Amino acid sequence: MTLFRGLSAFPLTPTDAEGHVDTEGLARFLERIQRAGADSIGLLGSTGGYAYLTREERKRAVQAAVECIGGKTPLVVGVGALRTDEAQALARDAKSAGADGLLLAPMSYVPLNEDEVFQHFVAVAEAGELPLCIYNNPSTTRFTFSDALIARLSEVSNVVAVKMPLAADDDYAGELARLRSMTPDTFTIGYSGDWGAADALLAGCDTWYSVAAGLLAVPALALTRAAQSGDAVESTRLNRAFGPLWTLFKHYGSFRVMFVIADYLGLAHVQPPRPILPLPEDAGDDIRQALEKLE
C-alpha cells in the first residue's frame, strides 16, 4: 500500500485562459511521473490549482488522470471546497471516476474553528468512502491543525493520513514522535514544503508530498529513496543539488516556478490562472540554472 507512503508527486493542471483543462497536457505530466516510479500521484493539490477550477473541470481532470494512469500508480485527488456539500460532491466525483484516495484542506473565507473543521472532515470522509488525508496547509488556508484535532480526526472512519507543513525549528523527530503517540499505528504522517523533505524523511516520516516531483520525479525519487534508506550522506548531496530550486520556490512560490519549468522542459506552454501572473523573464534564467544542477 503506497497510497500515503513514499513519494507523492503533485503535477500542475494545465488549463486555457478560461479554466478548461488540457487533458492531453495533463497526461504528459502524469506519464512522466509514472515512468519515474513515484509511489503515488497527487492530483488537484495546491500545485494542481484546484481552487481555480470548477467542479466540472475538476471532474474532467480526474477522469482523464484515471484513464491515463490505468491503475498502475495510486491516485490521490484533492477535494477541498468552501462549502461542505460541494466538497462532498467532489469526493463522490473522485470515487466514481476511480480515484484511490482523497486529500482535503479546510478552505474558508470566514475563519473556521476546530469543531467546524472536524465536522467538515467527518462529512466529506463519509461521503467519499475512500482513504482520506488531512491537508494541514496554514500558508494557504490560514487554519492550523492542532495535535489534538489531528488525533481526534485520526479516529474517524476513512481518515488515515496527514500532510503536514514543515516542522517548527526543524524538529521533525519530536513532532513525529508526538503525533504518533496520539494516533493509530496505521495512520501515516508526511510533509510538504520541499526544502524540508530530506530532513523529514531522515527523521522517519512516511511520505514526501512533493511539488518538484510533479515535473522532476526522477531526482525527487532518488532523494526519497536515499533518505528512506537512512543514507544521510547521499540524501544531503541530492538535497544540495536541489538547493537553488528550493531558494526559488521560497522566493517566488513553487506554484509560479512550476509553470516556468513545464515550459522549459517542453511539456506545456501554459500560464497560471489569473489573478496569478507569470514570472518575469529574468526569473527564467535563474530557474534554468537551478535545473542544470539536477542534470
Short mmCIF file of C-alpha atoms in Angstrom, two decimals:
data_model
loop_
_atom_site.label_atom_id
_atom_site.label_comp_id
_atom_site.label_asym_id
_atom_site.label_seq_id
_atom_site.Cartn_x
_atom_site.Cartn_y
_atom_site.Cartn_z
CA MET A 1 0.00 0.00 0.00
CA THR A 2 1.81 3.13 -1.22
CA LEU A 3 -1.16 5.50 -1.29
CA PHE A 4 0.12 7.66 1.55
CA ARG A 5 3.73 6.47 1.77
CA GLY A 6 6.94 7.28 -0.05
CA LEU A 7 6.99 9.94 -2.76
CA SER A 8 3.68 11.51 -3.75
CA ALA A 9 4.14 13.71 -6.83
CA PHE A 10 1.87 16.71 -7.39
CA PRO A 11 1.62 17.90 -11.01
CA LEU A 12 0.23 21.11 -12.42
CA THR A 13 -3.21 21.01 -14.03
CA PRO A 14 -2.72 22.71 -17.40
CA THR A 15 -5.67 24.85 -18.49
CA ASP A 16 -6.53 27.51 -21.02
CA ALA A 17 -7.34 31.10 -20.04
CA GLU A 18 -10.97 30.14 -19.37
CA GLY A 19 -10.03 27.39 -16.94
CA HIS A 20 -10.69 24.42 -19.23
CA VAL A 21 -8.37 21.51 -18.51
CA ASP A 22 -5.93 20.46 -21.22
CA THR A 23 -6.28 16.71 -20.74
CA GLU A 24 -3.52 15.88 -23.24
CA GLY A 25 -1.09 18.18 -21.44
CA LEU A 26 -2.11 16.67 -18.10
CA ALA A 27 -1.45 13.19 -19.49
CA ARG A 28 2.10 14.21 -20.41
CA PHE A 29 2.75 15.25 -16.81
CA LEU A 30 1.23 12.07 -15.42
CA GLU A 31 3.07 9.75 -17.79
CA ARG A 32 6.35 11.40 -16.82
CA ILE A 33 5.64 10.79 -13.12
CA GLN A 34 4.55 7.22 -13.75
CA ARG A 35 7.66 6.39 -15.78
CA ALA A 36 9.85 7.68 -12.95
CA GLY A 37 8.19 5.30 -10.49
CA ALA A 38 6.71 7.68 -7.91
CA ASP A 39 4.72 5.94 -5.20
CA SER A 40 1.57 7.97 -5.83
CA ILE A 41 0.24 10.94 -7.77
CA GLY A 42 -1.47 13.83 -6.01
CA LEU A 43 -3.94 15.32 -8.49
CA LEU A 44 -5.61 18.67 -7.83
CA GLY A 45 -3.47 19.66 -4.90
CA SER A 46 -2.33 23.24 -4.40
CA THR A 47 0.17 22.76 -7.23
CA GLY A 48 -2.72 21.44 -9.33
CA GLY A 49 -4.60 24.72 -8.84
CA TYR A 50 -7.74 23.02 -7.55
CA ALA A 51 -9.09 26.24 -6.05
CA TYR A 52 -9.22 27.84 -9.50
CA LEU A 53 -11.23 25.09 -11.21
CA THR A 54 -14.96 24.44 -11.44
CA ARG A 55 -16.44 21.16 -10.30
CA GLU A 56 -16.92 20.06 -13.91
CA GLU A 57 -13.29 20.76 -14.82
CA ARG A 58 -12.05 19.01 -11.73
CA LYS A 59 -14.17 16.01 -12.68
CA ARG A 60 -12.70 16.06 -16.19
CA ALA A 61 -9.19 16.16 -14.77
CA VAL A 62 -9.81 13.14 -12.54
CA GLN A 63 -11.42 11.15 -15.34
CA ALA A 64 -8.51 11.95 -17.66
CA ALA A 65 -5.99 11.00 -14.98
CA VAL A 66 -7.64 7.68 -14.22
CA GLU A 67 -7.75 6.85 -17.93
CA CYS A 68 -4.08 7.81 -18.33
CA ILE A 69 -2.72 6.06 -15.25
CA GLY A 70 -4.78 2.93 -15.71
CA GLY A 71 -4.48 1.87 -12.07
CA LYS A 72 -0.70 1.50 -12.31
CA THR A 73 0.04 4.29 -9.82
CA PRO A 74 -2.21 5.16 -6.86
CA LEU A 75 -4.12 8.40 -7.44
CA VAL A 76 -4.94 10.83 -4.61
CA VAL A 77 -7.38 13.62 -5.52
CA GLY A 78 -7.78 16.96 -3.78
CA VAL A 79 -11.42 17.72 -2.92
CA GLY A 80 -11.16 20.96 -0.97
CA ALA A 81 -14.00 23.47 -1.32
CA LEU A 82 -15.52 26.33 0.64
CA ARG A 83 -18.81 24.54 1.28
CA THR A 84 -19.11 21.12 2.87
CA ASP A 85 -21.76 19.96 0.40
CA GLU A 86 -19.51 20.94 -2.50
CA ALA A 87 -16.54 19.08 -1.02
CA GLN A 88 -18.78 16.05 -0.51
CA ALA A 89 -19.82 16.19 -4.17
CA LEU A 90 -16.20 16.44 -5.27
CA ALA A 91 -15.32 13.44 -3.11
CA ARG A 92 -18.12 11.40 -4.69
CA ASP A 93 -16.98 12.52 -8.16
CA ALA A 94 -13.43 11.38 -7.43
CA LYS A 95 -14.58 8.00 -6.16
CA SER A 96 -16.90 7.47 -9.13
CA ALA A 97 -14.09 8.31 -11.55
CA GLY A 98 -11.79 5.72 -9.98
CA ALA A 99 -9.54 7.65 -7.59
CA ASP A 100 -7.77 5.68 -4.86
CA GLY A 101 -7.70 8.31 -2.13
CA LEU A 102 -8.66 11.85 -1.20
CA LEU A 103 -6.83 14.93 0.07
CA LEU A 104 -8.86 17.55 1.94
CA ALA A 105 -7.86 21.07 3.00
CA PRO A 106 -10.21 23.22 5.10
CA MET A 107 -10.76 26.07 2.65
CA SER A 108 -12.51 29.08 4.14
CA TYR A 109 -13.44 32.72 3.79
CA VAL A 110 -14.83 33.13 7.30
CA PRO A 111 -12.12 31.69 9.61
CA LEU A 112 -13.06 28.23 10.86
CA ASN A 113 -12.87 26.88 14.38
CA GLU A 114 -11.79 23.36 15.28
CA ASP A 115 -15.28 21.92 15.67
CA GLU A 116 -16.30 23.27 12.28
CA VAL A 117 -13.25 21.70 10.66
CA PHE A 118 -13.87 18.41 12.46
CA GLN A 119 -17.48 18.20 11.30
CA HIS A 120 -16.45 19.19 7.77
CA PHE A 121 -13.94 16.34 7.60
CA VAL A 122 -16.36 13.81 9.05
CA ALA A 123 -18.94 14.70 6.42
CA VAL A 124 -16.52 14.56 3.48
CA ALA A 125 -14.82 11.36 4.65
CA GLU A 126 -18.21 9.67 4.93
CA ALA A 127 -19.34 10.90 1.50
CA GLY A 128 -16.13 9.95 -0.29
CA GLU A 129 -15.85 6.42 1.09
CA LEU A 130 -12.12 6.42 0.26
CA PRO A 131 -8.97 6.74 2.39
CA LEU A 132 -8.57 10.42 3.15
CA CYS A 133 -5.54 12.53 4.02
CA ILE A 134 -5.79 15.67 6.16
CA TYR A 135 -4.17 18.60 4.37
CA ASN A 136 -2.66 20.84 7.04
CA ASN A 137 -1.62 23.83 4.91
CA PRO A 138 -1.90 27.00 7.01
CA SER A 139 0.04 29.12 4.49
CA THR A 140 -2.96 28.96 2.12
CA THR A 141 -5.95 28.08 4.32
CA ARG A 142 -4.95 30.19 7.35
CA PHE A 143 -6.04 27.28 9.54
CA THR A 144 -3.52 25.29 11.57
CA PHE A 145 -4.47 21.85 12.84
CA SER A 146 -3.65 21.32 16.48
CA ASP A 147 -2.16 17.99 17.55
CA ALA A 148 -5.40 17.31 19.41
CA LEU A 149 -7.52 17.88 16.29
CA ILE A 150 -5.30 15.60 14.19
CA ALA A 151 -5.58 12.92 16.87
CA ARG A 152 -9.37 13.35 17.00
CA LEU A 153 -9.68 13.09 13.23
CA SER A 154 -7.39 10.04 13.10
CA GLU A 155 -10.16 8.09 14.83
CA VAL A 156 -12.70 9.00 12.12
CA SER A 157 -13.52 6.28 9.61
CA ASN A 158 -11.55 6.70 6.35
CA VAL A 159 -9.21 9.40 7.75
CA VAL A 160 -5.85 7.66 7.54
CA ALA A 161 -3.09 10.23 6.98
CA VAL A 162 -1.96 13.81 7.44
CA LYS A 163 0.07 16.05 5.15
CA MET A 164 1.93 18.44 7.45
CA PRO A 165 3.72 21.75 6.88
CA LEU A 166 7.40 21.93 7.77
CA ALA A 167 8.04 21.37 11.46
CA ALA A 168 8.77 24.30 13.74
CA ASP A 169 12.52 24.60 14.43
CA ASP A 170 13.02 21.63 12.04
CA ASP A 171 12.14 19.30 14.90
CA TYR A 172 10.71 16.52 12.73
CA ALA A 173 11.72 13.73 15.08
CA GLY A 174 9.99 15.40 18.00
CA GLU A 175 6.84 16.20 16.05
CA LEU A 176 6.64 12.70 14.59
CA ALA A 177 7.05 11.11 18.00
CA ARG A 178 4.39 13.36 19.47
CA LEU A 179 1.84 12.75 16.71
CA ARG A 180 2.49 9.01 16.58
CA SER A 181 1.86 8.75 20.31
CA MET A 182 -1.61 10.25 19.69
CA THR A 183 -2.71 8.45 16.52
CA PRO A 184 -3.25 4.82 15.42
CA ASP A 185 -0.25 2.80 14.22
CA THR A 186 -1.72 2.68 10.71
CA PHE A 187 -2.06 6.49 10.49
CA THR A 188 0.68 7.95 8.25
CA ILE A 189 2.42 11.29 8.69
CA GLY A 190 4.02 13.11 5.76
CA TYR A 191 5.31 16.57 4.92
CA SER A 192 5.11 19.15 2.18
CA GLY A 193 7.48 22.10 1.80
CA ASP A 194 10.04 20.53 -0.49
CA TRP A 195 13.15 22.09 1.03
CA GLY A 196 12.49 20.27 4.32
CA ALA A 197 11.75 16.88 2.79
CA ALA A 198 15.21 15.37 3.23
CA ASP A 199 15.27 16.17 6.93
CA ALA A 200 11.70 14.94 7.42
CA LEU A 201 12.37 11.65 5.62
CA LEU A 202 15.62 11.07 7.51
CA ALA A 203 13.68 11.65 10.73
CA GLY A 204 11.33 8.84 9.72
CA CYS A 205 8.24 10.46 8.22
CA ASP A 206 6.11 8.25 5.99
CA THR A 207 5.61 10.50 2.97
CA TRP A 208 7.05 13.37 0.98
CA TYR A 209 4.18 15.24 -0.72
CA SER A 210 6.28 16.90 -3.37
CA VAL A 211 5.73 19.86 -5.67
CA ALA A 212 9.03 19.33 -7.53
CA ALA A 213 8.23 15.69 -8.22
CA GLY A 214 5.28 16.81 -10.33
CA LEU A 215 7.83 17.62 -13.06
CA LEU A 216 11.14 16.35 -11.68
CA ALA A 217 10.16 12.97 -10.34
CA VAL A 218 13.42 11.16 -11.13
CA PRO A 219 15.72 13.26 -8.90
CA ALA A 220 12.96 13.62 -6.30
CA LEU A 221 12.59 9.85 -6.13
CA ALA A 222 16.36 9.42 -5.80
CA LEU A 223 16.32 11.80 -2.84
CA THR A 224 13.35 9.98 -1.31
CA ARG A 225 14.91 6.55 -1.57
CA ALA A 226 18.26 7.71 -0.19
CA ALA A 227 16.60 9.29 2.83
CA GLN A 228 14.25 6.34 3.36
CA SER A 229 17.26 4.02 3.48
CA GLY A 230 18.90 6.25 6.10
CA ASP A 231 21.72 7.32 3.78
CA ALA A 232 22.28 10.81 5.18
CA VAL A 233 25.35 11.48 3.03
CA GLU A 234 23.62 10.74 -0.27
CA SER A 235 20.35 12.44 0.65
CA THR A 236 22.28 15.53 1.74
CA ARG A 237 24.16 15.54 -1.56
CA LEU A 238 20.97 15.23 -3.57
CA ASN A 239 19.21 17.84 -1.48
CA ARG A 240 22.13 20.22 -2.03
CA ALA A 241 21.66 19.82 -5.80
CA PHE A 242 18.04 20.85 -5.32
CA GLY A 243 19.15 23.86 -3.22
CA PRO A 244 18.94 26.54 -5.94
CA LEU A 245 15.44 25.36 -6.83
CA TRP A 246 14.36 25.41 -3.19
CA THR A 247 15.59 29.01 -2.99
CA LEU A 248 13.46 29.94 -5.99
CA PHE A 249 10.44 28.11 -4.55
CA LYS A 250 10.73 30.15 -1.37
CA HIS A 251 11.29 33.42 -3.23
CA TYR A 252 8.63 33.20 -5.95
CA GLY A 253 6.31 30.50 -4.66
CA SER A 254 6.60 26.96 -6.02
CA PHE A 255 3.31 27.24 -7.95
CA ARG A 256 4.64 30.04 -10.16
CA VAL A 257 8.03 28.39 -10.66
CA MET A 258 6.47 25.13 -11.85
CA PHE A 259 4.87 26.82 -14.85
CA VAL A 260 8.30 28.01 -16.00
CA ILE A 261 9.75 24.53 -15.53
CA ALA A 262 6.94 22.96 -17.57
CA ASP A 263 7.70 25.34 -20.42
CA TYR A 264 11.46 24.82 -20.16
CA LEU A 265 11.03 21.03 -20.33
CA GLY A 266 8.79 21.37 -23.38
CA LEU A 267 5.86 19.67 -21.66
CA ALA A 268 3.35 22.51 -21.80
CA HIS A 269 3.29 26.22 -22.55
CA VAL A 270 0.63 27.33 -20.08
CA GLN A 271 0.13 30.29 -17.80
CA PRO A 272 -1.01 30.28 -14.17
CA PRO A 273 -4.68 31.10 -13.59
CA ARG A 274 -5.41 34.79 -13.17
CA PRO A 275 -5.03 36.72 -10.97
CA ILE A 276 -1.71 34.84 -10.59
CA LEU A 277 0.73 36.41 -13.05
CA PRO A 278 3.60 34.69 -14.89
CA LEU A 279 7.08 35.27 -13.53
CA PRO A 280 9.26 37.89 -15.22
CA GLU A 281 11.59 36.67 -17.96
CA ASP A 282 14.73 37.15 -15.88
CA ALA A 283 13.40 34.60 -13.38
CA GLY A 284 13.51 32.03 -16.16
CA ASP A 285 17.30 32.26 -16.36
CA ASP A 286 17.62 31.52 -12.64
CA ILE A 287 15.21 28.59 -12.93
CA ARG A 288 17.09 27.11 -15.89
CA GLN A 289 20.36 27.36 -13.98
CA ALA A 290 18.75 25.64 -10.99
CA LEU A 291 17.59 22.79 -13.22
CA GLU A 292 21.08 22.33 -14.61
CA LYS A 293 22.22 21.38 -11.09
CA LEU A 294 19.85 18.40 -11.25
CA GLU A 295 21.01 17.01 -14.60
#
